[in-house]
C-alpha positions as protocol buffer text, in pm:
chain_id: "A"
residue {
  index: 1
  type: MET
  ca { x: 0 y: 0 z: 0 }
}
residue {
  index: 2
  type: ILE
  ca { x: 278 y: 241 z: 93 }
}
residue {
  index: 3
  type: VAL
  ca { x: 469 y: 153 z: -224 }
}
residue {
  index: 4
  type: ALA
  ca { x: 163 y: 227 z: -438 }
}
residue {
  index: 5
  type: LEU
  ca { x: 114 y: 558 z: -260 }
}
residue {
  index: 6
  type: LEU
  ca { x: 480 y: 654 z: -317 }
}
residue {
  index: 7
  type: ILE
  ca { x: 453 y: 563 z: -686 }
}
residue {
  index: 8
  type: LEU
  ca { x: 136 y: 772 z: -717 }
}
residue {
  index: 9
  type: ILE
  ca { x: 300 y: 1070 z: -547 }
}
residue {
  index: 10
  type: THR
  ca { x: 605 y: 1035 z: -774 }
}
residue {
  index: 11
  type: VAL
  ca { x: 393 y: 1025 z: -1090 }
}
residue {
  index: 12
  type: VAL
  ca { x: 186 y: 1325 z: -981 }
}
residue {
  index: 13
  type: THR
  ca { x: 502 y: 1521 z: -895 }
}
residue {
  index: 14
  type: VAL
  ca { x: 665 y: 1442 z: -1229 }
}
residue {
  index: 15
  type: LEU
  ca { x: 352 y: 1545 z: -1417 }
}
residue {
  index: 16
  type: TYR
  ca { x: 319 y: 1862 z: -1210 }
}
residue {
  index: 17
  type: VAL
  ca { x: 676 y: 1963 z: -1292 }
}
residue {
  index: 18
  type: THR
  ca { x: 687 y: 1864 z: -1661 }
}
residue {
  index: 19
  type: LEU
  ca { x: 347 y: 1973 z: -1790 }
}
residue {
  index: 20
  type: PRO
  ca { x: 420 y: 2348 z: -1770 }
}
residue {
  index: 21
  type: LEU
  ca { x: 746 y: 2290 z: -1954 }
}
residue {
  index: 22
  type: LEU
  ca { x: 570 y: 2101 z: -2231 }
}
residue {
  index: 23
  type: ARG
  ca { x: 310 y: 2375 z: -2270 }
}
residue {
  index: 24
  type: GLU
  ca { x: 564 y: 2654 z: -2314 }
}
residue {
  index: 25
  type: PRO
  ca { x: 575 y: 2790 z: -2668 }
}
residue {
  index: 26
  type: TYR
  ca { x: 888 y: 2759 z: -2873 }
}
residue {
  index: 27
  type: TRP
  ca { x: 1142 y: 3006 z: -2740 }
}
residue {
  index: 28
  type: GLN
  ca { x: 1243 y: 3264 z: -2994 }
}
residue {
  index: 29
  type: TYR
  ca { x: 1617 y: 3232 z: -2954 }
}
residue {
  index: 30
  type: VAL
  ca { x: 1660 y: 2854 z: -2945 }
}
residue {
  index: 31
  type: ASN
  ca { x: 1792 y: 2826 z: -3301 }
}
residue {
  index: 32
  type: LEU
  ca { x: 2052 y: 3098 z: -3260 }
}
residue {
  index: 33
  type: ASN
  ca { x: 2351 y: 2866 z: -3312 }
}
residue {
  index: 34
  type: ARG
  ca { x: 2195 y: 2713 z: -3623 }
}
residue {
  index: 35
  type: LEU
  ca { x: 2117 y: 3062 z: -3751 }
}
residue {
  index: 36
  type: ARG
  ca { x: 2480 y: 3165 z: -3704 }
}
residue {
  index: 37
  type: ASP
  ca { x: 2592 y: 2857 z: -3900 }
}
residue {
  index: 38
  type: ILE
  ca { x: 2346 y: 2939 z: -4176 }
}
residue {
  index: 39
  type: TYR
  ca { x: 2469 y: 3300 z: -4181 }
}
residue {
  index: 40
  type: GLU
  ca { x: 2826 y: 3177 z: -4235 }
}
residue {
  index: 41
  type: GLU
  ca { x: 2718 y: 2931 z: -4506 }
}
residue {
  index: 42
  type: LYS
  ca { x: 2518 y: 3204 z: -4679 }
}
residue {
  index: 43
  type: LYS
  ca { x: 2808 y: 3448 z: -4664 }
}
residue {
  index: 44
  type: THR
  ca { x: 3047 y: 3188 z: -4810 }
}
residue {
  index: 45
  type: GLY
  ca { x: 2805 y: 3088 z: -5085 }
}
residue {
  index: 46
  type: LEU
  ca { x: 2728 y: 3445 z: -5190 }
}
residue {
  index: 47
  type: TRP
  ca { x: 3099 y: 3526 z: -5185 }
}
residue {
  index: 48
  type: ALA
  ca { x: 3162 y: 3228 z: -5417 }
}
residue {
  index: 49
  type: LEU
  ca { x: 2892 y: 3349 z: -5658 }
}
residue {
  index: 50
  type: THR
  ca { x: 3045 y: 3697 z: -5661 }
}
residue {
  index: 51
  type: ASP
  ca { x: 3391 y: 3548 z: -5719 }
}
residue {
  index: 52
  type: ILE
  ca { x: 3263 y: 3346 z: -6015 }
}
residue {
  index: 53
  type: ASP
  ca { x: 3108 y: 3661 z: -6165 }
}
residue {
  index: 54
  type: ASN
  ca { x: 3435 y: 3851 z: -6122 }
}
residue {
  index: 55
  type: GLU
  ca { x: 3643 y: 3574 z: -6279 }
}
residue {
  index: 56
  type: TYR
  ca { x: 3405 y: 3553 z: -6574 }
}
residue {
  index: 57
  type: GLU
  ca { x: 3422 y: 3930 z: -6627 }
}
residue {
  index: 58
  type: MET
  ca { x: 3804 y: 3914 z: -6622 }
}
residue {
  index: 59
  type: GLY
  ca { x: 3795 y: 3642 z: -6887 }
}
residue {
  index: 60
  type: LYS
  ca { x: 3931 y: 3363 z: -6667 }
}
residue {
  index: 61
  type: LEU
  ca { x: 3621 y: 3144 z: -6721 }
}
residue {
  index: 62
  type: SER
  ca { x: 3454 y: 3038 z: -7044 }
}
residue {
  index: 63
  type: GLU
  ca { x: 3081 y: 3092 z: -7088 }
}
residue {
  index: 64
  type: ASP
  ca { x: 3007 y: 2721 z: -7036 }
}
residue {
  index: 65
  type: ASP
  ca { x: 3222 y: 2696 z: -6722 }
}
residue {
  index: 66
  type: TYR
  ca { x: 3067 y: 3016 z: -6587 }
}
residue {
  index: 67
  type: ARG
  ca { x: 2712 y: 2889 z: -6632 }
}
residue {
  index: 68
  type: ALA
  ca { x: 2794 y: 2546 z: -6488 }
}
residue {
  index: 69
  type: LEU
  ca { x: 2968 y: 2687 z: -6181 }
}
residue {
  index: 70
  type: LYS
  ca { x: 2698 y: 2947 z: -6125 }
}
residue {
  index: 71
  type: GLU
  ca { x: 2425 y: 2681 z: -6136 }
}
residue {
  index: 72
  type: GLN
  ca { x: 2623 y: 2455 z: -5904 }
}
residue {
  index: 73
  type: PHE
  ca { x: 2671 y: 2727 z: -5642 }
}
residue {
  index: 74
  type: LYS
  ca { x: 2311 y: 2846 z: -5677 }
}
residue {
  index: 75
  type: THR
  ca { x: 2186 y: 2496 z: -5602 }
}
residue {
  index: 76
  type: GLU
  ca { x: 2407 y: 2493 z: -5291 }
}
residue {
  index: 77
  type: VAL
  ca { x: 2309 y: 2842 z: -5168 }
}
residue {
  index: 78
  type: ILE
  ca { x: 1933 y: 2832 z: -5229 }
}
residue {
  index: 79
  type: PRO
  ca { x: 1860 y: 2564 z: -4963 }
}
residue {
  index: 80
  type: VAL
  ca { x: 2066 y: 2764 z: -4713 }
}
residue {
  index: 81
  type: LEU
  ca { x: 1864 y: 3077 z: -4788 }
}
residue {
  index: 82
  type: MET
  ca { x: 1538 y: 2883 z: -4759 }
}
residue {
  index: 83
  type: GLU
  ca { x: 1646 y: 2736 z: -4423 }
}
residue {
  index: 84
  type: GLU
  ca { x: 1739 y: 3083 z: -4300 }
}
residue {
  index: 85
  type: ARG
  ca { x: 1402 y: 3219 z: -4407 }
}
residue {
  index: 86
  type: ARG
  ca { x: 1223 y: 2929 z: -4234 }
}
residue {
  index: 87
  type: ILE
  ca { x: 1412 y: 2974 z: -3906 }
}
residue {
  index: 88
  type: VAL
  ca { x: 1379 y: 3351 z: -3904 }
}
residue {
  index: 89
  type: GLY
  ca { x: 1012 y: 3324 z: -3992 }
}
residue {
  index: 90
  type: GLU
  ca { x: 954 y: 3082 z: -3704 }
}
residue {
  index: 91
  type: ALA
  ca { x: 1171 y: 3246 z: -3446 }
}
residue {
  index: 92
  type: ILE
  ca { x: 1170 y: 3615 z: -3536 }
}
residue {
  index: 93
  type: VAL
  ca { x: 1541 y: 3615 z: -3461 }
}
residue {
  index: 94
  type: GLY
  ca { x: 1778 y: 3852 z: -3634 }
}
residue {
  index: 95
  type: LEU
  ca { x: 2152 y: 3876 z: -3646 }
}
residue {
  index: 96
  type: ASP
  ca { x: 2345 y: 4189 z: -3722 }
}
residue {
  index: 97
  type: ASN
  ca { x: 2652 y: 4194 z: -3948 }
}
residue {
  index: 98
  type: LYS
  ca { x: 2874 y: 4072 z: -3664 }
}
residue {
  index: 99
  type: GLY
  ca { x: 2658 y: 3765 z: -3596 }
}
residue {
  index: 100
  type: SER
  ca { x: 2513 y: 3883 z: -3266 }
}
residue {
  index: 101
  type: LEU
  ca { x: 2148 y: 3943 z: -3179 }
}
residue {
  index: 102
  type: ASN
  ca { x: 1993 y: 4264 z: -3306 }
}
residue {
  index: 103
  type: GLU
  ca { x: 1780 y: 4486 z: -3082 }
}
residue {
  index: 104
  type: LYS
  ca { x: 1448 y: 4338 z: -3198 }
}
residue {
  index: 105
  type: ALA
  ca { x: 1562 y: 3985 z: -3111 }
}
residue {
  index: 106
  type: LYS
  ca { x: 1697 y: 4097 z: -2773 }
}
residue {
  index: 107
  type: GLU
  ca { x: 1367 y: 4266 z: -2691 }
}
residue {
  index: 108
  type: ALA
  ca { x: 1172 y: 3955 z: -2798 }
}
residue {
  index: 109
  type: ALA
  ca { x: 1390 y: 3733 z: -2577 }
}
residue {
  index: 110
  type: LEU
  ca { x: 1351 y: 3972 z: -2283 }
}
residue {
  index: 111
  type: SER
  ca { x: 974 y: 3983 z: -2319 }
}
residue {
  index: 112
  type: GLU
  ca { x: 967 y: 3602 z: -2328 }
}
residue {
  index: 113
  type: VAL
  ca { x: 1168 y: 3585 z: -2003 }
}
residue {
  index: 114
  type: ILE
  ca { x: 936 y: 3841 z: -1843 }
}
residue {
  index: 115
  type: ARG
  ca { x: 632 y: 3645 z: -1961 }
}
residue {
  index: 116
  type: ILE
  ca { x: 762 y: 3320 z: -1813 }
}
residue {
  index: 117
  type: CYS
  ca { x: 918 y: 3453 z: -1491 }
}
residue {
  index: 118
  type: GLY
  ca { x: 674 y: 3734 z: -1429 }
}
residue {
  index: 119
  type: LYS
  ca { x: 941 y: 3991 z: -1358 }
}
residue {
  index: 120
  type: ARG
  ca { x: 1227 y: 4172 z: -1524 }
}
residue {
  index: 121
  type: LEU
  ca { x: 1573 y: 4033 z: -1453 }
}
residue {
  index: 122
  type: SER
  ca { x: 1836 y: 4285 z: -1346 }
}
């Protein structure tokens, strides 16, 4: 009887602690590391496309090579851009040019902390 009561109390306690965590909406800054990675991939891919354009304009690449390389890099960069758009659309997170959170993202994170904790952290 005592064992059953202890098991019941344990189950109720676990549910009491975990249910609020499961109900919390997706935090807006969870994907920040992935967004930084995507930012670097995007920067590298766009730099490669610009480099191909410059080499073609200087005459270092033939028309066929230029088109083939441009298509290859476009097919590599487009999924990165789509992933960035998906994450930013979901999370409303923004990075500035240095890869850190912009003011809008900081304010969104702060309001989420205030919503969950009920008070402003100092």
